[in-house]
Short mmCIF file of C-alpha atoms and ligand atoms in Angstrom, two decimals:
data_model
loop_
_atom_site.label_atom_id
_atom_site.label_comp_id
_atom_site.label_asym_id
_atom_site.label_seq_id
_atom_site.Cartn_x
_atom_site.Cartn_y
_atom_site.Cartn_z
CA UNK A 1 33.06 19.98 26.06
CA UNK A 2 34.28 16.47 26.84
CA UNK A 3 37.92 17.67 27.54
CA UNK A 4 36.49 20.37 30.00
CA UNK A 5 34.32 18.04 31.84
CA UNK A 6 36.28 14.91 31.65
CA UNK A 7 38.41 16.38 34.58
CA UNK A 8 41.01 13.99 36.40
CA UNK A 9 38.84 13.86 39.43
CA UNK A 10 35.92 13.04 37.46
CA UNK A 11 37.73 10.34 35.56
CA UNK A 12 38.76 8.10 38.39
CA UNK A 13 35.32 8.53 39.38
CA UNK A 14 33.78 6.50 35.98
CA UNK A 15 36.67 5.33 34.65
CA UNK A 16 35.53 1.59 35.13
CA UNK A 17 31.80 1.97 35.64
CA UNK A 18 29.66 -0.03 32.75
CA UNK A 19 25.74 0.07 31.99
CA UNK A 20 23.64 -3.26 32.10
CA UNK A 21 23.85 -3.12 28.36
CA UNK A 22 27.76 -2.85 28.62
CA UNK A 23 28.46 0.62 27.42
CA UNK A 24 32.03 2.17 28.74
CA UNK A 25 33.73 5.46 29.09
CA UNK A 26 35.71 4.39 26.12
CA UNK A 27 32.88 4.09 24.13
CA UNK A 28 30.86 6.99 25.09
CA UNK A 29 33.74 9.42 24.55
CA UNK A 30 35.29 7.33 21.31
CA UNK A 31 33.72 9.91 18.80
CA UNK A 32 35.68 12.78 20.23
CA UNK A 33 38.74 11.11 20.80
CA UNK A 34 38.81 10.14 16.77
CA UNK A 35 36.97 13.73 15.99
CA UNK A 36 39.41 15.52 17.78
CA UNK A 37 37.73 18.86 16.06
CA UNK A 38 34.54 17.53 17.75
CA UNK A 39 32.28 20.25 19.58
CA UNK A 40 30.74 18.36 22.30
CA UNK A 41 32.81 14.60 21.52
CA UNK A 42 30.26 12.30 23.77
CA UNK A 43 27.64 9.89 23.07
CA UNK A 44 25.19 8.18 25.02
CA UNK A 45 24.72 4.38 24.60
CA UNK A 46 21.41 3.46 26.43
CA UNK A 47 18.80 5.64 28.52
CA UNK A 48 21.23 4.34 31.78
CA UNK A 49 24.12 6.02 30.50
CA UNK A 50 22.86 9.53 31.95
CA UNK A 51 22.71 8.08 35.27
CA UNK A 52 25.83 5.73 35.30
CA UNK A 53 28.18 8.18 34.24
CA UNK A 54 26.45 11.35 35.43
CA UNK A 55 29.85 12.93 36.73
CA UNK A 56 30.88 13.36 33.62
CA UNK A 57 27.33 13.96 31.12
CA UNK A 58 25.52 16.15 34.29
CA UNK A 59 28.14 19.17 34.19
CA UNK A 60 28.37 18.94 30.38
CA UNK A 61 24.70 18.66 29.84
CA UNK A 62 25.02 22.34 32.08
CA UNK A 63 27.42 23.69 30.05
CA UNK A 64 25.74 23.29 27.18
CA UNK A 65 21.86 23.93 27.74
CA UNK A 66 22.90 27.49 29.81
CA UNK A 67 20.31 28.07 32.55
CA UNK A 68 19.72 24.29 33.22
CA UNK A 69 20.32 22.24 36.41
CA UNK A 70 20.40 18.63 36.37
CA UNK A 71 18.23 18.60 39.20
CA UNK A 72 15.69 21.07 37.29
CA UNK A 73 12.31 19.41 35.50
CA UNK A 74 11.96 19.96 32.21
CA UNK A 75 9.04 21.61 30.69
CA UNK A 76 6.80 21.31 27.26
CA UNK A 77 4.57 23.06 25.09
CA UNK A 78 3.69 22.51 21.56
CA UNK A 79 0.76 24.72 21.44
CA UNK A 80 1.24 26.70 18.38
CA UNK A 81 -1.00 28.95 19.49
CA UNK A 82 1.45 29.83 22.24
CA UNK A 83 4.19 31.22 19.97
CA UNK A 84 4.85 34.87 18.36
CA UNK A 85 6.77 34.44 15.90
CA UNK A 86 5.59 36.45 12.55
CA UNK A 87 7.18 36.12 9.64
CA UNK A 88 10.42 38.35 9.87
CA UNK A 89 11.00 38.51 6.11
CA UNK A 90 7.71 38.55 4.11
CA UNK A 91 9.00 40.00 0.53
CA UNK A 92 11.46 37.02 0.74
CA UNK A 93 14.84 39.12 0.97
CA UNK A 94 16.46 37.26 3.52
CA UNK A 95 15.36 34.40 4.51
CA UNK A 96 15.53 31.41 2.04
CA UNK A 97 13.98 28.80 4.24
CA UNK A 98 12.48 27.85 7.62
CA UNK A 99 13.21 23.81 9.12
CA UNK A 100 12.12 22.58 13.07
CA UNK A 101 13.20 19.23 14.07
CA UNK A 102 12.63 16.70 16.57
CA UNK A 103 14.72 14.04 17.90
CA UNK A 104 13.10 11.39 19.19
CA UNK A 105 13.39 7.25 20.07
CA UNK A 106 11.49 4.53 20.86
CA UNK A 107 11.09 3.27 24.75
CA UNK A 108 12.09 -0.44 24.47
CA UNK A 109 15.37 -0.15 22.25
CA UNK A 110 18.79 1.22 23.08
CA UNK A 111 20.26 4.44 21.61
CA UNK A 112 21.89 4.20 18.24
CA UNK A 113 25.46 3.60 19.39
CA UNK A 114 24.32 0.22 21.15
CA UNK A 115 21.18 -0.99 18.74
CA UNK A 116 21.59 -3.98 16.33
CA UNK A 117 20.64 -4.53 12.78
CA UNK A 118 17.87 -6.19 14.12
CA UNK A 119 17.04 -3.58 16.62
CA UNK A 120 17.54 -0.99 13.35
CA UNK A 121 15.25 -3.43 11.51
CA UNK A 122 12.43 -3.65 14.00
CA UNK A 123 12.09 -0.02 14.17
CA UNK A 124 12.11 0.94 10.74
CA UNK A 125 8.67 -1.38 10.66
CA UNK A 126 7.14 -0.44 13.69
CA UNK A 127 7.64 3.01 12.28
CA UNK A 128 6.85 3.05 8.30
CA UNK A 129 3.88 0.76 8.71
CA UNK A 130 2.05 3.67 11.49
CA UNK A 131 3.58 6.72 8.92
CA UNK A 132 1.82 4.89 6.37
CA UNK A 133 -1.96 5.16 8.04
CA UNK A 134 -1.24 9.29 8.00
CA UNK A 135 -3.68 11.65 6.09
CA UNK A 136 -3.69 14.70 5.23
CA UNK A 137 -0.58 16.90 4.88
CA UNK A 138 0.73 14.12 6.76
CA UNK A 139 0.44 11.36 4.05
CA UNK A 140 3.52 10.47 2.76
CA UNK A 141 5.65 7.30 1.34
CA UNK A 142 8.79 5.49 2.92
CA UNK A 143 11.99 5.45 1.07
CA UNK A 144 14.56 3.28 2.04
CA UNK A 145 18.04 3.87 1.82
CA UNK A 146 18.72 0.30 0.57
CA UNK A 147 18.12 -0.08 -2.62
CA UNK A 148 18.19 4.08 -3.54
CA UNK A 149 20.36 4.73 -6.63
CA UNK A 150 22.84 6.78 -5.48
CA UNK A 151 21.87 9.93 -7.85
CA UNK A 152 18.62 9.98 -6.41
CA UNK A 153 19.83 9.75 -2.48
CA UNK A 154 22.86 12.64 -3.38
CA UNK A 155 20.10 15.00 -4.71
CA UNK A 156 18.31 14.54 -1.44
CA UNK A 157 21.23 15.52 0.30
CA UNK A 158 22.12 18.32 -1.26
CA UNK A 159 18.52 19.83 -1.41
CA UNK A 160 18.41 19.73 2.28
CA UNK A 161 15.93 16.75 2.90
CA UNK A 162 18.40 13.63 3.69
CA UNK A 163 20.95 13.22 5.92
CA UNK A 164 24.72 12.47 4.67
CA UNK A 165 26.23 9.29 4.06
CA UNK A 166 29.71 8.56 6.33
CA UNK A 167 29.45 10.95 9.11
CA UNK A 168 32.73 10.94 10.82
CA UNK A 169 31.55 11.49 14.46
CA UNK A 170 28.97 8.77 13.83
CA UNK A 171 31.17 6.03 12.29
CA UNK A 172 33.29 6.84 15.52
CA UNK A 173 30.37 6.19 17.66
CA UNK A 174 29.37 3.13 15.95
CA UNK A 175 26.16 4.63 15.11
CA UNK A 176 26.87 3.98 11.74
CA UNK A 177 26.67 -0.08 11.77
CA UNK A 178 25.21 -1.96 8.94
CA UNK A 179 24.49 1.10 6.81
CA UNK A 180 22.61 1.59 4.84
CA UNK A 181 19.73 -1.06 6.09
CA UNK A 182 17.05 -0.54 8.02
CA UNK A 183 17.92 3.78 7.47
CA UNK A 184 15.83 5.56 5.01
CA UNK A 185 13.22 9.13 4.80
CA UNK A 186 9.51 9.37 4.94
CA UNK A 187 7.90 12.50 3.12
CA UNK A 188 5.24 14.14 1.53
CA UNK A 189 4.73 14.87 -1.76
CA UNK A 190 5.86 18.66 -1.16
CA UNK A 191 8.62 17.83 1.21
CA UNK A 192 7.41 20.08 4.18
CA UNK A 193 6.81 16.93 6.12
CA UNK A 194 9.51 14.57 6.56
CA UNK A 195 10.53 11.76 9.09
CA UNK A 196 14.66 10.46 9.22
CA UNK A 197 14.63 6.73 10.04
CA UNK A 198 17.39 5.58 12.05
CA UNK A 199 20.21 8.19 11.71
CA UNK A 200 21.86 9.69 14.87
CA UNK A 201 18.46 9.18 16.55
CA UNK A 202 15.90 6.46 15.84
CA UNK A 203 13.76 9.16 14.76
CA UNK A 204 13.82 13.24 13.45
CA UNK A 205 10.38 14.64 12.69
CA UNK A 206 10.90 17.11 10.10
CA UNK A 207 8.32 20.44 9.37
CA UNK A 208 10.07 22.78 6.60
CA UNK A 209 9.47 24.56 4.11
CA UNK A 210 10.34 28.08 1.46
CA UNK A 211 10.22 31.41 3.23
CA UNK A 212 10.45 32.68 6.71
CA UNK A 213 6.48 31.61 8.01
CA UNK A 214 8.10 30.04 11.35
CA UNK A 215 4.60 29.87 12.91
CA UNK A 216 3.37 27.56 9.88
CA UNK A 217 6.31 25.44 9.88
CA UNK A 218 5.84 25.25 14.05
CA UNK A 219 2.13 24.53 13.46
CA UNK A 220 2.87 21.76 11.29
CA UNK A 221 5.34 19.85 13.43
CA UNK A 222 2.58 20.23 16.44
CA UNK A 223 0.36 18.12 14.61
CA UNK A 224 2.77 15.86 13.32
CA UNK A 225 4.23 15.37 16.54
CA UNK A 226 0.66 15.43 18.44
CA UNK A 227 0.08 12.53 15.64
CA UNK A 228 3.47 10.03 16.03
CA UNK A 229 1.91 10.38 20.34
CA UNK A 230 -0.74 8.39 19.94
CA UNK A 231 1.28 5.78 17.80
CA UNK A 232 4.56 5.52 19.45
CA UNK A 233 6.32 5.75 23.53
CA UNK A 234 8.93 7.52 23.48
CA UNK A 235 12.30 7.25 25.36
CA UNK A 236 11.67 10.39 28.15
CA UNK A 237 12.39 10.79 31.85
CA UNK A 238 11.11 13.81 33.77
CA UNK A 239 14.60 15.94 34.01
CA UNK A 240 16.34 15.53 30.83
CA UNK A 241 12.51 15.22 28.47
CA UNK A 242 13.32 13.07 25.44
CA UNK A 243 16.26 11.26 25.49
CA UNK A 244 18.78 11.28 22.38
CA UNK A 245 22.18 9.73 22.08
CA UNK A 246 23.84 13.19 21.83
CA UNK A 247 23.20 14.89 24.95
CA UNK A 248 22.91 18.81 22.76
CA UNK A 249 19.39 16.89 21.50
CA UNK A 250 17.85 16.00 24.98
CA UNK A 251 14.89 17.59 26.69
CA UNK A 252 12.57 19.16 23.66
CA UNK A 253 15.03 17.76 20.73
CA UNK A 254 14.43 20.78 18.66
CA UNK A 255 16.38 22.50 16.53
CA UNK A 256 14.38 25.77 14.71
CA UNK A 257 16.79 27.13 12.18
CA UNK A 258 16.49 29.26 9.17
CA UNK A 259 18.58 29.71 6.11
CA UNK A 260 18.92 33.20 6.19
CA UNK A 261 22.00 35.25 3.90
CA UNK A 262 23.50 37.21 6.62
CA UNK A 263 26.64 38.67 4.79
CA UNK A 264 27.56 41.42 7.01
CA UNK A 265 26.82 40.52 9.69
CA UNK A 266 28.30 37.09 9.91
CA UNK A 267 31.55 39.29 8.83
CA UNK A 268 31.08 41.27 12.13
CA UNK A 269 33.70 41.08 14.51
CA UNK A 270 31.78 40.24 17.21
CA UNK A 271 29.22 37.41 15.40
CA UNK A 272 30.37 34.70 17.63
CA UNK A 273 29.80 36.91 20.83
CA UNK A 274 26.38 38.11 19.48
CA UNK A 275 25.22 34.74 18.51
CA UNK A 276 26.16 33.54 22.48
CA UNK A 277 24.37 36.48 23.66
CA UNK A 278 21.29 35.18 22.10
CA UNK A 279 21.22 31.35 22.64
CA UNK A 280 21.41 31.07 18.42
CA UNK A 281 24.20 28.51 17.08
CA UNK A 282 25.48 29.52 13.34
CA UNK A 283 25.47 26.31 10.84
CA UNK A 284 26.96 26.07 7.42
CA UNK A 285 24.40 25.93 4.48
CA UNK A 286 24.73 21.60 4.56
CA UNK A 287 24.43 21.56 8.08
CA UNK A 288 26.50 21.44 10.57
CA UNK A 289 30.38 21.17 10.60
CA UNK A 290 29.95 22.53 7.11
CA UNK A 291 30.89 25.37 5.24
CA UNK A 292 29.00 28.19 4.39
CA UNK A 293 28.72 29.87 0.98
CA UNK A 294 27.40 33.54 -0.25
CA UNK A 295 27.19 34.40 3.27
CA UNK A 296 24.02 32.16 3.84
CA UNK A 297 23.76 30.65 7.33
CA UNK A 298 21.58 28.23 9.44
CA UNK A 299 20.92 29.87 12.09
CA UNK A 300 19.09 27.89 14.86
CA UNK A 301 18.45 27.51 18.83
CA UNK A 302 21.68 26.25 20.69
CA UNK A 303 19.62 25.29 23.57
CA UNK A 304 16.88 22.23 23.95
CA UNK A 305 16.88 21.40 27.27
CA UNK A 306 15.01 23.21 29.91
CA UNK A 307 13.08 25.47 28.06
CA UNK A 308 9.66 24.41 25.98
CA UNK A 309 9.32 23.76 22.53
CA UNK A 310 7.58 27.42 22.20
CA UNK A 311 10.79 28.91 23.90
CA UNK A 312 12.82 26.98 21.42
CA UNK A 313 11.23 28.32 18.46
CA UNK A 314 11.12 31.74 19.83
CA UNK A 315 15.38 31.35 20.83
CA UNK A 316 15.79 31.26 17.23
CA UNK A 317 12.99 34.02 16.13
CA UNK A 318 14.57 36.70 18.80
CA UNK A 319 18.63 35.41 17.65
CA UNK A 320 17.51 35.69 14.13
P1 ADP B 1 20.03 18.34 12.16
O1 ADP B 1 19.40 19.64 12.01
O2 ADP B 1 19.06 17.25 11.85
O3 ADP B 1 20.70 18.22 13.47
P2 ADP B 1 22.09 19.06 10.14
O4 ADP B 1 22.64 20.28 10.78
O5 ADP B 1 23.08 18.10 9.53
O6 ADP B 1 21.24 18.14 11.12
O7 ADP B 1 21.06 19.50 9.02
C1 ADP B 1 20.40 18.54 8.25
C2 ADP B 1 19.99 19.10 6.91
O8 ADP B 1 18.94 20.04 7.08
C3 ADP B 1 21.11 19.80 6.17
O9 ADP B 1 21.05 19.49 4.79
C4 ADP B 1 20.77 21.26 6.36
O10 ADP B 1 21.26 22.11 5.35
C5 ADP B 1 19.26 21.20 6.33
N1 ADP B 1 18.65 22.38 6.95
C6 ADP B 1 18.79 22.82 8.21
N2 ADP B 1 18.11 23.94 8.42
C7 ADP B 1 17.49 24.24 7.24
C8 ADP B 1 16.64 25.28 6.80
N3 ADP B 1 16.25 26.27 7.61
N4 ADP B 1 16.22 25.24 5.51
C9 ADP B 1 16.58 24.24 4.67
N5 ADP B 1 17.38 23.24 5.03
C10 ADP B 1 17.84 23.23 6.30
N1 ILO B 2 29.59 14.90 18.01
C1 ILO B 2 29.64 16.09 17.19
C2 ILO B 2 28.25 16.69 17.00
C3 ILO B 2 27.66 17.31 18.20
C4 ILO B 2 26.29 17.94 18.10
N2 ILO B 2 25.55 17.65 16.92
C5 ILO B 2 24.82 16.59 16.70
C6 ILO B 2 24.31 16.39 15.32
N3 ILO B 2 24.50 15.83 17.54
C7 ILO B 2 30.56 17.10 17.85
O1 ILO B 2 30.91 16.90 19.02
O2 ILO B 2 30.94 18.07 17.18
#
């Protein structure tokens, strides 16, 4: 998406403009230049960089969230109540597992690519000391990544929970600075409520769980979400919602996805075209830019900006 929007025209036009905090072209567009098999290849700095270099993020943000205008406000709804999405799969044949994230970051710091250690440091308090006043099946413990034996943090990984060590399009991005301090996962005993401290975003709010019961796993992150409002301001301006340092997570920051074993389907000719047709991006089984195996797929929204959090889920319920 960068090399489509990064036009000539467009380049002389930011080719030496800067942020307050001092982030470039160079280093908003490093990631994809490394990562040349990159899918978007852009990063945001700081909250400015959408305006500074808007020539270049405005007609990619557009090309990525179809039916959005950078003009356009952006809507929200996280009434559960609002959704219909019954359980497509209730003898389990199908559908392995249901996930809905939110990214989110804290008004007052700078996105990932720009933060410091202490920056990465002062969050990770602010953060684990309000998870650790939730109750409920919001009551959890903070686990650092510091100080995890490596066994323990690898079978995170691979069940799904944690988020991967090295990331290529991160360490390009600088995101990945000073790893592994001040990163690390807040859960429940049951891991159906989870919280991701300072990975691509400062913050991902986690609801998942076995089976296909989207409207449970919705209902969840409502209240969890609902909950970190009254603890935490967010980073958020009117047209773009919540801000994230990959523009594919701004506006509601949600990605619904299920682990569903599609096996002829994803065969089909034309899976690409219907998955377009529907607003649904395919993932491998790890996530994305991974392979798949047994024909089992992620299947989630593609778009997060411009629609609700209800439309979101329900992008993913009519794809899937
Ligand atoms: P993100 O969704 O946070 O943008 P990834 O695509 O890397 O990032 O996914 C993060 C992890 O969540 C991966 O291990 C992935 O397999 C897992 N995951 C995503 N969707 C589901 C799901 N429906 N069920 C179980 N695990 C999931
Ligand atoms: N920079 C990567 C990832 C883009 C979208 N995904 C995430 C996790 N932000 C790319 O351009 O392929």
């Amino acid at each position: 998406l960068r090399k489509k929007n990064l036009t000539p025209a467009v380049f002389e036009q930011v080719k030496d403009r800067k942020t307050s905090s001092g982030v470039t072209l160079k280093a908003c567009i490093n990631s994809g230049l490394v990562n040349t098999d990159s899918g978007v290849g852009v990063y945001a700095g700081d909250e400015e960089t959408y305006k500074v270099f808007e020539p270049l993020f405005g007609p990619l943000i557009e090309d990525y969230h179809k039916g959005f205008k950078i003009t356009d406000k952006h809507p929200s709804d996280m009434d559960e109540s609002h959704l219909t999405a019954p359980n497509p799969d209730p003898e389990g044949k199908y559908i392995l597992s249901t996930r809905i994230r939110v990214a989110r970051n804290l008004r007052g710091y700078p996105l990932q690519p720009t933060n410091t250690l202490d920056g990465l440091k002062a969050i990770e308090k602010k953060v684990t000391e309000s998870l650790a006043t939730f109750e409920g099946e919001l009551k959890g413990t903070y686990y650092p990544l510091q100080g995890m034996d490596e066994a323990t943090a690898q079978k995170l990984i691979d069940d799904h929970f944690l988020f991967k060590k090295g990331d290529r399009f991160l360490e390009a991005a600088g995101i990945n600075q000073a790893w592994p301090e001040g990163r690390g996962i807040f859960h429940d005993d049951a891991k159906t409520f989870l919280v991701w401290v300072n990975e691509e975003d400062q913050l991902r709010i986690i609801s998942m769980q076995n089976g296909g019961d989207i409207g449970a796993v919705f209902a969840r992150l409502c209240k969890a979400v609902n909950t970190m409002n009254k603890h935490f301001e967010f980073q958020h301006t009117e047209n773009l919602g919540y801000l994230s340092s990959c523009p594919t997570n701004l506006g509601t920051g949600m990605r619904a996805s299920v682990h569903i074993k599609i096996p002829n389907a994803s065969a089909h000719a034309d899976f690409k075209k219907i998955c377009d047709e529907y607003h649904i991006q395919p993932r491998g089984i790890h996530g994305e830019h991974s392979e798949t195996a047994g024909g089992v797929y992620d299947i989630s929204n593609k778009r997060r900006l411009g629609l609700s959090e209800v439309q979101c889920v329900q992008d993913m319920f009519n794809g899937g």
